[in-house]
């Protein structure tokens, strides 16, 4: 069981929905305290609705992939696609290395579910400090989701309640000229979130959502 199970549950709930995730919902519920389950009921209700899986997946894509304001890539909300984002992700990878974990996925380091899975695997004090660094961006995403009436806003509301850090408002990234303000995560680090494997024998591997079909290579054409 992770050091902080709630982070692992939140990470899973933000994943692209598939049959494996739906089957795991009872286990995810059981890992939470009653108060947390109640807070996350909008997301559980969505995923447990018994609706068509394809419809759930389409709704997920419409929510997160087609709405830049809801992007699950943290640094898009700060750096856009500027060079600064790449440097921030490099520094984030270094933060994971400091905790004995290295990326083991094709996913980008600033993917929110990966960041939360990382927090679930490190000591709670370190997780709390990194969450406090990231909460400004996470709260922004949650606020945008709440404005849109998305059940996924509940995940970010729980994250907001896990830190005493007061989120600060972030400026809207300007069009044509990307925001250059750096956000740091951890001592000397300027990034956030990865999919992980151990850099040391004591570390536990994380093989996280490598099979997301939205990022799977296209099958070769039949001749």
mmCIF file with all atom_site columns, C-alpha atoms in Angstrom:
data_model
loop_
_atom_site.group_PDB
_atom_site.id
_atom_site.type_symbol
_atom_site.label_atom_id
_atom_site.label_alt_id
_atom_site.label_comp_id
_atom_site.label_asym_id
_atom_site.label_entity_id
_atom_site.label_seq_id
_atom_site.pdbx_PDB_ins_code
_atom_site.Cartn_x
_atom_site.Cartn_y
_atom_site.Cartn_z
_atom_site.occupancy
_atom_site.B_iso_or_equiv
_atom_site.pdbx_formal_charge
_atom_site.auth_seq_id
_atom_site.auth_comp_id
_atom_site.auth_asym_id
_atom_site.auth_atom_id
_atom_site.pdbx_PDB_model_num
ATOM 1   C CA . UNK A 1 1   ? 0.000   0.000  0.000   1.00 0.00 ? 1   UNK A CA 1
ATOM 2   C CA . UNK A 1 2   ? 1.436   3.430  -0.879  1.00 0.00 ? 2   UNK A CA 1
ATOM 3   C CA . UNK A 1 3   ? 2.559   5.725  1.924   1.00 0.00 ? 3   UNK A CA 1
ATOM 4   C CA . UNK A 1 4   ? -0.342  8.044  1.094   1.00 0.00 ? 4   UNK A CA 1
ATOM 5   C CA . UNK A 1 5   ? -3.107  5.979  -0.569  1.00 0.00 ? 5   UNK A CA 1
ATOM 6   C CA . UNK A 1 6   ? -5.295  8.967  -1.375  1.00 0.00 ? 6   UNK A CA 1
ATOM 7   C CA . UNK A 1 7   ? -2.785  10.193 -3.966  1.00 0.00 ? 7   UNK A CA 1
ATOM 8   C CA . UNK A 1 8   ? -2.813  6.823  -5.732  1.00 0.00 ? 8   UNK A CA 1
ATOM 9   C CA . UNK A 1 9   ? -6.624  6.817  -5.804  1.00 0.00 ? 9   UNK A CA 1
ATOM 10  C CA . UNK A 1 10  ? -6.787  10.364 -7.175  1.00 0.00 ? 10  UNK A CA 1
ATOM 11  C CA . UNK A 1 11  ? -4.211  9.434  -9.793  1.00 0.00 ? 11  UNK A CA 1
ATOM 12  C CA . UNK A 1 12  ? -6.288  6.455  -10.919 1.00 0.00 ? 12  UNK A CA 1
ATOM 13  C CA . UNK A 1 13  ? -9.509  8.482  -11.063 1.00 0.00 ? 13  UNK A CA 1
ATOM 14  C CA . UNK A 1 14  ? -7.851  10.958 -13.424 1.00 0.00 ? 14  UNK A CA 1
ATOM 15  C CA . UNK A 1 15  ? -6.756  8.196  -15.789 1.00 0.00 ? 15  UNK A CA 1
ATOM 16  C CA . UNK A 1 16  ? -8.253  7.587  -19.206 1.00 0.00 ? 16  UNK A CA 1
ATOM 17  C CA . UNK A 1 17  ? -11.192 5.287  -18.404 1.00 0.00 ? 17  UNK A CA 1
ATOM 18  C CA . UNK A 1 18  ? -10.912 1.686  -19.510 1.00 0.00 ? 18  UNK A CA 1
ATOM 19  C CA . UNK A 1 19  ? -12.346 -1.649 -18.406 1.00 0.00 ? 19  UNK A CA 1
ATOM 20  C CA . UNK A 1 20  ? -9.501  -2.201 -15.933 1.00 0.00 ? 20  UNK A CA 1
ATOM 21  C CA . UNK A 1 21  ? -10.169 1.113  -14.196 1.00 0.00 ? 21  UNK A CA 1
ATOM 22  C CA . UNK A 1 22  ? -13.900 0.438  -13.961 1.00 0.00 ? 22  UNK A CA 1
ATOM 23  C CA . UNK A 1 23  ? -13.228 -2.987 -12.465 1.00 0.00 ? 23  UNK A CA 1
ATOM 24  C CA . UNK A 1 24  ? -10.937 -1.429 -9.854  1.00 0.00 ? 24  UNK A CA 1
ATOM 25  C CA . UNK A 1 25  ? -13.477 1.145  -8.620  1.00 0.00 ? 25  UNK A CA 1
ATOM 26  C CA . UNK A 1 26  ? -14.620 -0.920 -5.601  1.00 0.00 ? 26  UNK A CA 1
ATOM 27  C CA . UNK A 1 27  ? -10.992 -1.307 -4.509  1.00 0.00 ? 27  UNK A CA 1
ATOM 28  C CA . UNK A 1 28  ? -10.380 2.417  -4.968  1.00 0.00 ? 28  UNK A CA 1
ATOM 29  C CA . UNK A 1 29  ? -13.431 3.229  -2.852  1.00 0.00 ? 29  UNK A CA 1
ATOM 30  C CA . UNK A 1 30  ? -12.280 0.847  -0.122  1.00 0.00 ? 30  UNK A CA 1
ATOM 31  C CA . UNK A 1 31  ? -8.864  2.536  0.080   1.00 0.00 ? 31  UNK A CA 1
ATOM 32  C CA . UNK A 1 32  ? -10.455 5.856  1.087   1.00 0.00 ? 32  UNK A CA 1
ATOM 33  C CA . UNK A 1 33  ? -11.795 7.142  4.367   1.00 0.00 ? 33  UNK A CA 1
ATOM 34  C CA . UNK A 1 34  ? -15.576 7.748  4.317   1.00 0.00 ? 34  UNK A CA 1
ATOM 35  C CA . UNK A 1 35  ? -15.169 11.523 4.148   1.00 0.00 ? 35  UNK A CA 1
ATOM 36  C CA . UNK A 1 36  ? -12.902 11.247 1.109   1.00 0.00 ? 36  UNK A CA 1
ATOM 37  C CA . UNK A 1 37  ? -15.288 8.857  -0.602  1.00 0.00 ? 37  UNK A CA 1
ATOM 38  C CA . UNK A 1 38  ? -18.086 11.365 -0.116  1.00 0.00 ? 38  UNK A CA 1
ATOM 39  C CA . UNK A 1 39  ? -16.008 14.178 -1.604  1.00 0.00 ? 39  UNK A CA 1
ATOM 40  C CA . UNK A 1 40  ? -15.182 12.055 -4.637  1.00 0.00 ? 40  UNK A CA 1
ATOM 41  C CA . UNK A 1 41  ? -18.705 10.756 -5.160  1.00 0.00 ? 41  UNK A CA 1
ATOM 42  C CA . UNK A 1 42  ? -19.236 12.855 -8.348  1.00 0.00 ? 42  UNK A CA 1
ATOM 43  C CA . UNK A 1 43  ? -16.353 11.048 -10.063 1.00 0.00 ? 43  UNK A CA 1
ATOM 44  C CA . UNK A 1 44  ? -17.297 7.618  -8.758  1.00 0.00 ? 44  UNK A CA 1
ATOM 45  C CA . UNK A 1 45  ? -20.885 8.216  -9.853  1.00 0.00 ? 45  UNK A CA 1
ATOM 46  C CA . UNK A 1 46  ? -19.723 9.164  -13.333 1.00 0.00 ? 46  UNK A CA 1
ATOM 47  C CA . UNK A 1 47  ? -17.527 6.090  -13.713 1.00 0.00 ? 47  UNK A CA 1
ATOM 48  C CA . UNK A 1 48  ? -20.039 3.739  -12.073 1.00 0.00 ? 48  UNK A CA 1
ATOM 49  C CA . UNK A 1 49  ? -22.996 5.021  -14.067 1.00 0.00 ? 49  UNK A CA 1
ATOM 50  C CA . UNK A 1 50  ? -23.138 1.848  -16.122 1.00 0.00 ? 50  UNK A CA 1
ATOM 51  C CA . UNK A 1 51  ? -23.002 3.873  -19.308 1.00 0.00 ? 51  UNK A CA 1
ATOM 52  C CA . UNK A 1 52  ? -21.195 2.878  -22.453 1.00 0.00 ? 52  UNK A CA 1
ATOM 53  C CA . UNK A 1 53  ? -17.395 2.787  -21.998 1.00 0.00 ? 53  UNK A CA 1
ATOM 54  C CA . UNK A 1 54  ? -16.890 4.513  -25.334 1.00 0.00 ? 54  UNK A CA 1
ATOM 55  C CA . UNK A 1 55  ? -19.079 7.388  -24.143 1.00 0.00 ? 55  UNK A CA 1
ATOM 56  C CA . UNK A 1 56  ? -17.017 7.693  -20.949 1.00 0.00 ? 56  UNK A CA 1
ATOM 57  C CA . UNK A 1 57  ? -13.843 7.800  -23.007 1.00 0.00 ? 57  UNK A CA 1
ATOM 58  C CA . UNK A 1 58  ? -15.276 10.400 -25.375 1.00 0.00 ? 58  UNK A CA 1
ATOM 59  C CA . UNK A 1 59  ? -16.324 12.538 -22.433 1.00 0.00 ? 59  UNK A CA 1
ATOM 60  C CA . UNK A 1 60  ? -12.829 12.240 -20.951 1.00 0.00 ? 60  UNK A CA 1
ATOM 61  C CA . UNK A 1 61  ? -11.213 13.326 -24.219 1.00 0.00 ? 61  UNK A CA 1
ATOM 62  C CA . UNK A 1 62  ? -13.649 16.223 -24.575 1.00 0.00 ? 62  UNK A CA 1
ATOM 63  C CA . UNK A 1 63  ? -12.894 17.318 -21.017 1.00 0.00 ? 63  UNK A CA 1
ATOM 64  C CA . UNK A 1 64  ? -9.122  17.090 -20.899 1.00 0.00 ? 64  UNK A CA 1
ATOM 65  C CA . UNK A 1 65  ? -7.712  16.767 -24.418 1.00 0.00 ? 65  UNK A CA 1
ATOM 66  C CA . UNK A 1 66  ? -9.867  19.314 -26.226 1.00 0.00 ? 66  UNK A CA 1
ATOM 67  C CA . UNK A 1 67  ? -9.954  22.008 -23.557 1.00 0.00 ? 67  UNK A CA 1
ATOM 68  C CA . UNK A 1 68  ? -6.543  23.624 -22.970 1.00 0.00 ? 68  UNK A CA 1
ATOM 69  C CA . UNK A 1 69  ? -7.822  25.165 -19.732 1.00 0.00 ? 69  UNK A CA 1
ATOM 70  C CA . UNK A 1 70  ? -8.363  21.633 -18.404 1.00 0.00 ? 70  UNK A CA 1
ATOM 71  C CA . UNK A 1 71  ? -5.066  20.178 -19.598 1.00 0.00 ? 71  UNK A CA 1
ATOM 72  C CA . UNK A 1 72  ? -3.575  17.550 -17.286 1.00 0.00 ? 72  UNK A CA 1
ATOM 73  C CA . UNK A 1 73  ? -0.049  18.714 -18.161 1.00 0.00 ? 73  UNK A CA 1
ATOM 74  C CA . UNK A 1 74  ? 0.893   21.127 -15.393 1.00 0.00 ? 74  UNK A CA 1
ATOM 75  C CA . UNK A 1 75  ? 3.488   23.177 -17.202 1.00 0.00 ? 75  UNK A CA 1
ATOM 76  C CA . UNK A 1 76  ? 1.177   23.971 -20.102 1.00 0.00 ? 76  UNK A CA 1
ATOM 77  C CA . UNK A 1 77  ? -0.599  26.278 -17.648 1.00 0.00 ? 77  UNK A CA 1
ATOM 78  C CA . UNK A 1 78  ? 2.656   28.100 -16.896 1.00 0.00 ? 78  UNK A CA 1
ATOM 79  C CA . UNK A 1 79  ? 4.990   27.809 -19.868 1.00 0.00 ? 79  UNK A CA 1
ATOM 80  C CA . UNK A 1 80  ? 2.743   26.779 -22.735 1.00 0.00 ? 80  UNK A CA 1
ATOM 81  C CA . UNK A 1 81  ? 4.993   25.071 -25.284 1.00 0.00 ? 81  UNK A CA 1
ATOM 82  C CA . UNK A 1 82  ? 7.970   27.310 -24.628 1.00 0.00 ? 82  UNK A CA 1
ATOM 83  C CA . UNK A 1 83  ? 11.538  26.150 -24.054 1.00 0.00 ? 83  UNK A CA 1
ATOM 84  C CA . UNK A 1 84  ? 11.105  26.821 -20.341 1.00 0.00 ? 84  UNK A CA 1
ATOM 85  C CA . UNK A 1 85  ? 8.662   23.924 -20.083 1.00 0.00 ? 85  UNK A CA 1
ATOM 86  C CA . UNK A 1 86  ? 11.283  21.460 -21.296 1.00 0.00 ? 86  UNK A CA 1
ATOM 87  C CA . UNK A 1 87  ? 13.807  22.701 -18.746 1.00 0.00 ? 87  UNK A CA 1
ATOM 88  C CA . UNK A 1 88  ? 11.204  22.470 -15.992 1.00 0.00 ? 88  UNK A CA 1
ATOM 89  C CA . UNK A 1 89  ? 10.512  18.850 -16.904 1.00 0.00 ? 89  UNK A CA 1
ATOM 90  C CA . UNK A 1 90  ? 14.234  18.039 -16.861 1.00 0.00 ? 90  UNK A CA 1
ATOM 91  C CA . UNK A 1 91  ? 14.458  19.451 -13.359 1.00 0.00 ? 91  UNK A CA 1
ATOM 92  C CA . UNK A 1 92  ? 11.366  17.494 -12.343 1.00 0.00 ? 92  UNK A CA 1
ATOM 93  C CA . UNK A 1 93  ? 12.990  14.253 -13.507 1.00 0.00 ? 93  UNK A CA 1
ATOM 94  C CA . UNK A 1 94  ? 15.900  15.130 -11.250 1.00 0.00 ? 94  UNK A CA 1
ATOM 95  C CA . UNK A 1 95  ? 13.471  15.494 -8.354  1.00 0.00 ? 95  UNK A CA 1
ATOM 96  C CA . UNK A 1 96  ? 12.234  11.962 -8.988  1.00 0.00 ? 96  UNK A CA 1
ATOM 97  C CA . UNK A 1 97  ? 15.813  10.706 -9.115  1.00 0.00 ? 97  UNK A CA 1
ATOM 98  C CA . UNK A 1 98  ? 16.462  12.254 -5.708  1.00 0.00 ? 98  UNK A CA 1
ATOM 99  C CA . UNK A 1 99  ? 13.717  9.960  -4.412  1.00 0.00 ? 99  UNK A CA 1
ATOM 100 C CA . UNK A 1 100 ? 15.180  6.894  -6.137  1.00 0.00 ? 100 UNK A CA 1
ATOM 101 C CA . UNK A 1 101 ? 12.708  6.775  -9.012  1.00 0.00 ? 101 UNK A CA 1
ATOM 102 C CA . UNK A 1 102 ? 13.120  7.264  -12.742 1.00 0.00 ? 102 UNK A CA 1
ATOM 103 C CA . UNK A 1 103 ? 10.657  7.561  -15.603 1.00 0.00 ? 103 UNK A CA 1
ATOM 104 C CA . UNK A 1 104 ? 9.436   4.312  -17.112 1.00 0.00 ? 104 UNK A CA 1
ATOM 105 C CA . UNK A 1 105 ? 6.764   5.527  -19.514 1.00 0.00 ? 105 UNK A CA 1
ATOM 106 C CA . UNK A 1 106 ? 6.268   7.374  -22.768 1.00 0.00 ? 106 UNK A CA 1
ATOM 107 C CA . UNK A 1 107 ? 4.151   9.934  -20.891 1.00 0.00 ? 107 UNK A CA 1
ATOM 108 C CA . UNK A 1 108 ? 5.537   13.427 -20.284 1.00 0.00 ? 108 UNK A CA 1
ATOM 109 C CA . UNK A 1 109 ? 6.835   14.213 -16.792 1.00 0.00 ? 109 UNK A CA 1
ATOM 110 C CA . UNK A 1 110 ? 4.294   16.966 -16.106 1.00 0.00 ? 110 UNK A CA 1
ATOM 111 C CA . UNK A 1 111 ? 1.256   14.691 -16.453 1.00 0.00 ? 111 UNK A CA 1
ATOM 112 C CA . UNK A 1 112 ? -0.899  15.148 -13.347 1.00 0.00 ? 112 UNK A CA 1
ATOM 113 C CA . UNK A 1 113 ? -1.735  11.439 -12.762 1.00 0.00 ? 113 UNK A CA 1
ATOM 114 C CA . UNK A 1 114 ? 1.980   10.625 -12.841 1.00 0.00 ? 114 UNK A CA 1
ATOM 115 C CA . UNK A 1 115 ? 2.746   13.376 -10.372 1.00 0.00 ? 115 UNK A CA 1
ATOM 116 C CA . UNK A 1 116 ? 0.102   12.052 -7.994  1.00 0.00 ? 116 UNK A CA 1
ATOM 117 C CA . UNK A 1 117 ? 1.401   8.481  -8.335  1.00 0.00 ? 117 UNK A CA 1
ATOM 118 C CA . UNK A 1 118 ? 4.840   9.836  -7.464  1.00 0.00 ? 118 UNK A CA 1
ATOM 119 C CA . UNK A 1 119 ? 3.463   11.553 -4.349  1.00 0.00 ? 119 UNK A CA 1
ATOM 120 C CA . UNK A 1 120 ? 1.875   8.245  -3.311  1.00 0.00 ? 120 UNK A CA 1
ATOM 121 C CA . UNK A 1 121 ? 5.280   6.538  -3.276  1.00 0.00 ? 121 UNK A CA 1
ATOM 122 C CA . UNK A 1 122 ? 7.375   8.997  -1.290  1.00 0.00 ? 122 UNK A CA 1
ATOM 123 C CA . UNK A 1 123 ? 7.276   9.843  2.429   1.00 0.00 ? 123 UNK A CA 1
ATOM 124 C CA . UNK A 1 124 ? 4.227   11.937 3.394   1.00 0.00 ? 124 UNK A CA 1
ATOM 125 C CA . UNK A 1 125 ? 6.246   15.019 4.457   1.00 0.00 ? 125 UNK A CA 1
ATOM 126 C CA . UNK A 1 126 ? 7.983   15.148 1.072   1.00 0.00 ? 126 UNK A CA 1
ATOM 127 C CA . UNK A 1 127 ? 4.672   14.585 -0.720  1.00 0.00 ? 127 UNK A CA 1
ATOM 128 C CA . UNK A 1 128 ? 3.053   17.394 1.258   1.00 0.00 ? 128 UNK A CA 1
ATOM 129 C CA . UNK A 1 129 ? 5.857   19.802 0.355   1.00 0.00 ? 129 UNK A CA 1
ATOM 130 C CA . UNK A 1 130 ? 5.656   19.010 -3.358  1.00 0.00 ? 130 UNK A CA 1
ATOM 131 C CA . UNK A 1 131 ? 1.869   19.256 -3.354  1.00 0.00 ? 131 UNK A CA 1
ATOM 132 C CA . UNK A 1 132 ? 2.178   22.683 -1.748  1.00 0.00 ? 132 UNK A CA 1
ATOM 133 C CA . UNK A 1 133 ? 4.448   23.736 -4.606  1.00 0.00 ? 133 UNK A CA 1
ATOM 134 C CA . UNK A 1 134 ? 2.068   22.411 -7.256  1.00 0.00 ? 134 UNK A CA 1
ATOM 135 C CA . UNK A 1 135 ? -1.270  23.433 -5.738  1.00 0.00 ? 135 UNK A CA 1
ATOM 136 C CA . UNK A 1 136 ? -1.356  26.793 -7.533  1.00 0.00 ? 136 UNK A CA 1
ATOM 137 C CA . UNK A 1 137 ? -1.594  25.050 -10.901 1.00 0.00 ? 137 UNK A CA 1
ATOM 138 C CA . UNK A 1 138 ? -3.775  22.213 -9.624  1.00 0.00 ? 138 UNK A CA 1
ATOM 139 C CA . UNK A 1 139 ? -6.240  24.669 -8.121  1.00 0.00 ? 139 UNK A CA 1
ATOM 140 C CA . UNK A 1 140 ? -6.406  26.524 -11.413 1.00 0.00 ? 140 UNK A CA 1
ATOM 141 C CA . UNK A 1 141 ? -7.291  23.326 -13.278 1.00 0.00 ? 141 UNK A CA 1
ATOM 142 C CA . UNK A 1 142 ? -9.867  22.440 -10.651 1.00 0.00 ? 142 UNK A CA 1
ATOM 143 C CA . UNK A 1 143 ? -11.447 25.861 -10.845 1.00 0.00 ? 143 UNK A CA 1
ATOM 144 C CA . UNK A 1 144 ? -11.797 25.638 -14.614 1.00 0.00 ? 144 UNK A CA 1
ATOM 145 C CA . UNK A 1 145 ? -13.353 22.174 -14.311 1.00 0.00 ? 145 UNK A CA 1
ATOM 146 C CA . UNK A 1 146 ? -15.778 23.434 -11.677 1.00 0.00 ? 146 UNK A CA 1
ATOM 147 C CA . UNK A 1 147 ? -16.811 26.317 -13.918 1.00 0.00 ? 147 UNK A CA 1
ATOM 148 C CA . UNK A 1 148 ? -17.559 23.770 -16.643 1.00 0.00 ? 148 UNK A CA 1
ATOM 149 C CA . UNK A 1 149 ? -19.590 21.608 -14.254 1.00 0.00 ? 149 UNK A CA 1
ATOM 150 C CA . UNK A 1 150 ? -17.257 18.618 -14.624 1.00 0.00 ? 150 UNK A CA 1
ATOM 151 C CA . UNK A 1 151 ? -17.418 15.842 -11.995 1.00 0.00 ? 151 UNK A CA 1
ATOM 152 C CA . UNK A 1 152 ? -13.621 15.644 -12.247 1.00 0.00 ? 152 UNK A CA 1
ATOM 153 C CA . UNK A 1 153 ? -13.423 18.936 -10.338 1.00 0.00 ? 153 UNK A CA 1
ATOM 154 C CA . UNK A 1 154 ? -13.942 16.849 -7.197  1.00 0.00 ? 154 UNK A CA 1
ATOM 155 C CA . UNK A 1 155 ? -10.462 15.328 -7.544  1.00 0.00 ? 155 UNK A CA 1
ATOM 156 C CA . UNK A 1 156 ? -8.854  18.756 -7.484  1.00 0.00 ? 156 UNK A CA 1
ATOM 157 C CA . UNK A 1 157 ? -11.042 19.886 -4.591  1.00 0.00 ? 157 UNK A CA 1
ATOM 158 C CA . UNK A 1 158 ? -9.667  16.973 -2.555  1.00 0.00 ? 158 UNK A CA 1
ATOM 159 C CA . UNK A 1 159 ? -6.117  17.946 -3.509  1.00 0.00 ? 159 UNK A CA 1
ATOM 160 C CA . UNK A 1 160 ? -6.832  21.490 -2.354  1.00 0.00 ? 160 UNK A CA 1
ATOM 161 C CA . UNK A 1 161 ? -7.886  20.107 1.017   1.00 0.00 ? 161 UNK A CA 1
ATOM 162 C CA . UNK A 1 162 ? -4.679  18.097 1.417   1.00 0.00 ? 162 UNK A CA 1
ATOM 163 C CA . UNK A 1 163 ? -2.430  21.154 1.752   1.00 0.00 ? 163 UNK A CA 1
ATOM 164 C CA . UNK A 1 164 ? -2.343  24.236 3.937   1.00 0.00 ? 164 UNK A CA 1
ATOM 165 C CA . UNK A 1 165 ? -0.773  26.232 1.107   1.00 0.00 ? 165 UNK A CA 1
ATOM 166 C CA . UNK A 1 166 ? -3.170  28.873 -0.192  1.00 0.00 ? 166 UNK A CA 1
ATOM 167 C CA . UNK A 1 167 ? -3.295  28.722 -4.004  1.00 0.00 ? 167 UNK A CA 1
ATOM 168 C CA . UNK A 1 168 ? -2.296  31.931 -5.721  1.00 0.00 ? 168 UNK A CA 1
ATOM 169 C CA . UNK A 1 169 ? -4.072  33.042 -8.903  1.00 0.00 ? 169 UNK A CA 1
ATOM 170 C CA . UNK A 1 170 ? -2.118  32.481 -12.089 1.00 0.00 ? 170 UNK A CA 1
ATOM 171 C CA . UNK A 1 171 ? -2.262  34.764 -15.122 1.00 0.00 ? 171 UNK A CA 1
ATOM 172 C CA . UNK A 1 172 ? -3.808  33.467 -18.307 1.00 0.00 ? 172 UNK A CA 1
ATOM 173 C CA . UNK A 1 173 ? -1.018  32.402 -20.681 1.00 0.00 ? 173 UNK A CA 1
ATOM 174 C CA . UNK A 1 174 ? -0.803  35.208 -23.264 1.00 0.00 ? 174 UNK A CA 1
ATOM 175 C CA . UNK A 1 175 ? -1.505  34.314 -26.861 1.00 0.00 ? 175 UNK A CA 1
ATOM 176 C CA . UNK A 1 176 ? 1.514   34.467 -29.118 1.00 0.00 ? 176 UNK A CA 1
ATOM 177 C CA . UNK A 1 177 ? 3.904   35.153 -26.238 1.00 0.00 ? 177 UNK A CA 1
ATOM 178 C CA . UNK A 1 178 ? 4.215   32.280 -23.798 1.00 0.00 ? 178 UNK A CA 1
ATOM 179 C CA . UNK A 1 179 ? 4.403   32.833 -20.075 1.00 0.00 ? 179 UNK A CA 1
ATOM 180 C CA . UNK A 1 180 ? 7.999   32.578 -18.847 1.00 0.00 ? 180 UNK A CA 1
ATOM 181 C CA . UNK A 1 181 ? 7.446   32.466 -15.079 1.00 0.00 ? 181 UNK A CA 1
ATOM 182 C CA . UNK A 1 182 ? 9.109   29.415 -13.589 1.00 0.00 ? 182 UNK A CA 1
ATOM 183 C CA . UNK A 1 183 ? 7.379   27.208 -11.049 1.00 0.00 ? 183 UNK A CA 1
ATOM 184 C CA . UNK A 1 184 ? 9.660   25.009 -8.939  1.00 0.00 ? 184 UNK A CA 1
ATOM 185 C CA . UNK A 1 185 ? 8.865   21.671 -7.357  1.00 0.00 ? 185 UNK A CA 1
ATOM 186 C CA . UNK A 1 186 ? 11.150  20.631 -4.549  1.00 0.00 ? 186 UNK A CA 1
ATOM 187 C CA . UNK A 1 187 ? 14.556  22.017 -3.599  1.00 0.00 ? 187 UNK A CA 1
ATOM 188 C CA . UNK A 1 188 ? 16.163  23.475 -6.685  1.00 0.00 ? 188 UNK A CA 1
ATOM 189 C CA . UNK A 1 189 ? 13.713  21.725 -9.002  1.00 0.00 ? 189 UNK A CA 1
ATOM 190 C CA . UNK A 1 190 ? 11.573  23.418 -11.599 1.00 0.00 ? 190 UNK A CA 1
ATOM 191 C CA . UNK A 1 191 ? 9.147   20.756 -12.695 1.00 0.00 ? 191 UNK A CA 1
ATOM 192 C CA . UNK A 1 192 ? 6.438   18.335 -11.755 1.00 0.00 ? 192 UNK A CA 1
ATOM 193 C CA . UNK A 1 193 ? 5.299   14.697 -12.349 1.00 0.00 ? 193 UNK A CA 1
ATOM 194 C CA . UNK A 1 194 ? 6.525   11.442 -13.992 1.00 0.00 ? 194 UNK A CA 1
ATOM 195 C CA . UNK A 1 195 ? 5.898   7.730  -14.586 1.00 0.00 ? 195 UNK A CA 1
ATOM 196 C CA . UNK A 1 196 ? 8.509   5.901  -12.656 1.00 0.00 ? 196 UNK A CA 1
ATOM 197 C CA . UNK A 1 197 ? 10.768  2.918  -12.265 1.00 0.00 ? 197 UNK A CA 1
ATOM 198 C CA . UNK A 1 198 ? 13.374  2.389  -9.536  1.00 0.00 ? 198 UNK A CA 1
ATOM 199 C CA . UNK A 1 199 ? 16.785  3.985  -9.712  1.00 0.00 ? 199 UNK A CA 1
ATOM 200 C CA . UNK A 1 200 ? 17.840  1.982  -6.666  1.00 0.00 ? 200 UNK A CA 1
ATOM 201 C CA . UNK A 1 201 ? 17.035  -1.580 -5.569  1.00 0.00 ? 201 UNK A CA 1
ATOM 202 C CA . UNK A 1 202 ? 14.870  -0.367 -2.667  1.00 0.00 ? 202 UNK A CA 1
ATOM 203 C CA . UNK A 1 203 ? 12.556  1.652  -4.896  1.00 0.00 ? 203 UNK A CA 1
ATOM 204 C CA . UNK A 1 204 ? 9.324   0.209  -6.282  1.00 0.00 ? 204 UNK A CA 1
ATOM 205 C CA . UNK A 1 205 ? 8.559   0.439  -10.005 1.00 0.00 ? 205 UNK A CA 1
ATOM 206 C CA . UNK A 1 206 ? 5.545   2.308  -11.296 1.00 0.00 ? 206 UNK A CA 1
ATOM 207 C CA . UNK A 1 207 ? 4.290   1.176  -14.710 1.00 0.00 ? 207 UNK A CA 1
ATOM 208 C CA . UNK A 1 208 ? 1.638   3.805  -15.094 1.00 0.00 ? 208 UNK A CA 1
ATOM 209 C CA . UNK A 1 209 ? -0.902  3.876  -17.933 1.00 0.00 ? 209 UNK A CA 1
ATOM 210 C CA . UNK A 1 210 ? 1.603   3.027  -20.646 1.00 0.00 ? 210 UNK A CA 1
ATOM 211 C CA . UNK A 1 211 ? -1.270  1.373  -22.508 1.00 0.00 ? 211 UNK A CA 1
ATOM 212 C CA . UNK A 1 212 ? -3.408  4.497  -22.854 1.00 0.00 ? 212 UNK A CA 1
ATOM 213 C CA . UNK A 1 213 ? -4.838  3.860  -26.343 1.00 0.00 ? 213 UNK A CA 1
ATOM 214 C CA . UNK A 1 214 ? -4.770  7.552  -27.153 1.00 0.00 ? 214 UNK A CA 1
ATOM 215 C CA . UNK A 1 215 ? -0.966  7.357  -27.212 1.00 0.00 ? 215 UNK A CA 1
ATOM 216 C CA . UNK A 1 216 ? -0.458  3.858  -28.593 1.00 0.00 ? 216 UNK A CA 1
ATOM 217 C CA . UNK A 1 217 ? 1.460   3.608  -31.886 1.00 0.00 ? 217 UNK A CA 1
ATOM 218 C CA . UNK A 1 218 ? -0.758  3.242  -34.908 1.00 0.00 ? 218 UNK A CA 1
ATOM 219 C CA . UNK A 1 219 ? -1.010  -0.288 -36.297 1.00 0.00 ? 219 UNK A CA 1
ATOM 220 C CA . UNK A 1 220 ? 0.739   -0.790 -39.649 1.00 0.00 ? 220 UNK A CA 1
ATOM 221 C CA . UNK A 1 221 ? -1.535  -0.594 -42.633 1.00 0.00 ? 221 UNK A CA 1
ATOM 222 C CA . UNK A 1 222 ? -2.591  -3.890 -44.194 1.00 0.00 ? 222 UNK A CA 1
ATOM 223 C CA . UNK A 1 223 ? -1.320  -4.443 -47.696 1.00 0.00 ? 223 UNK A CA 1
#
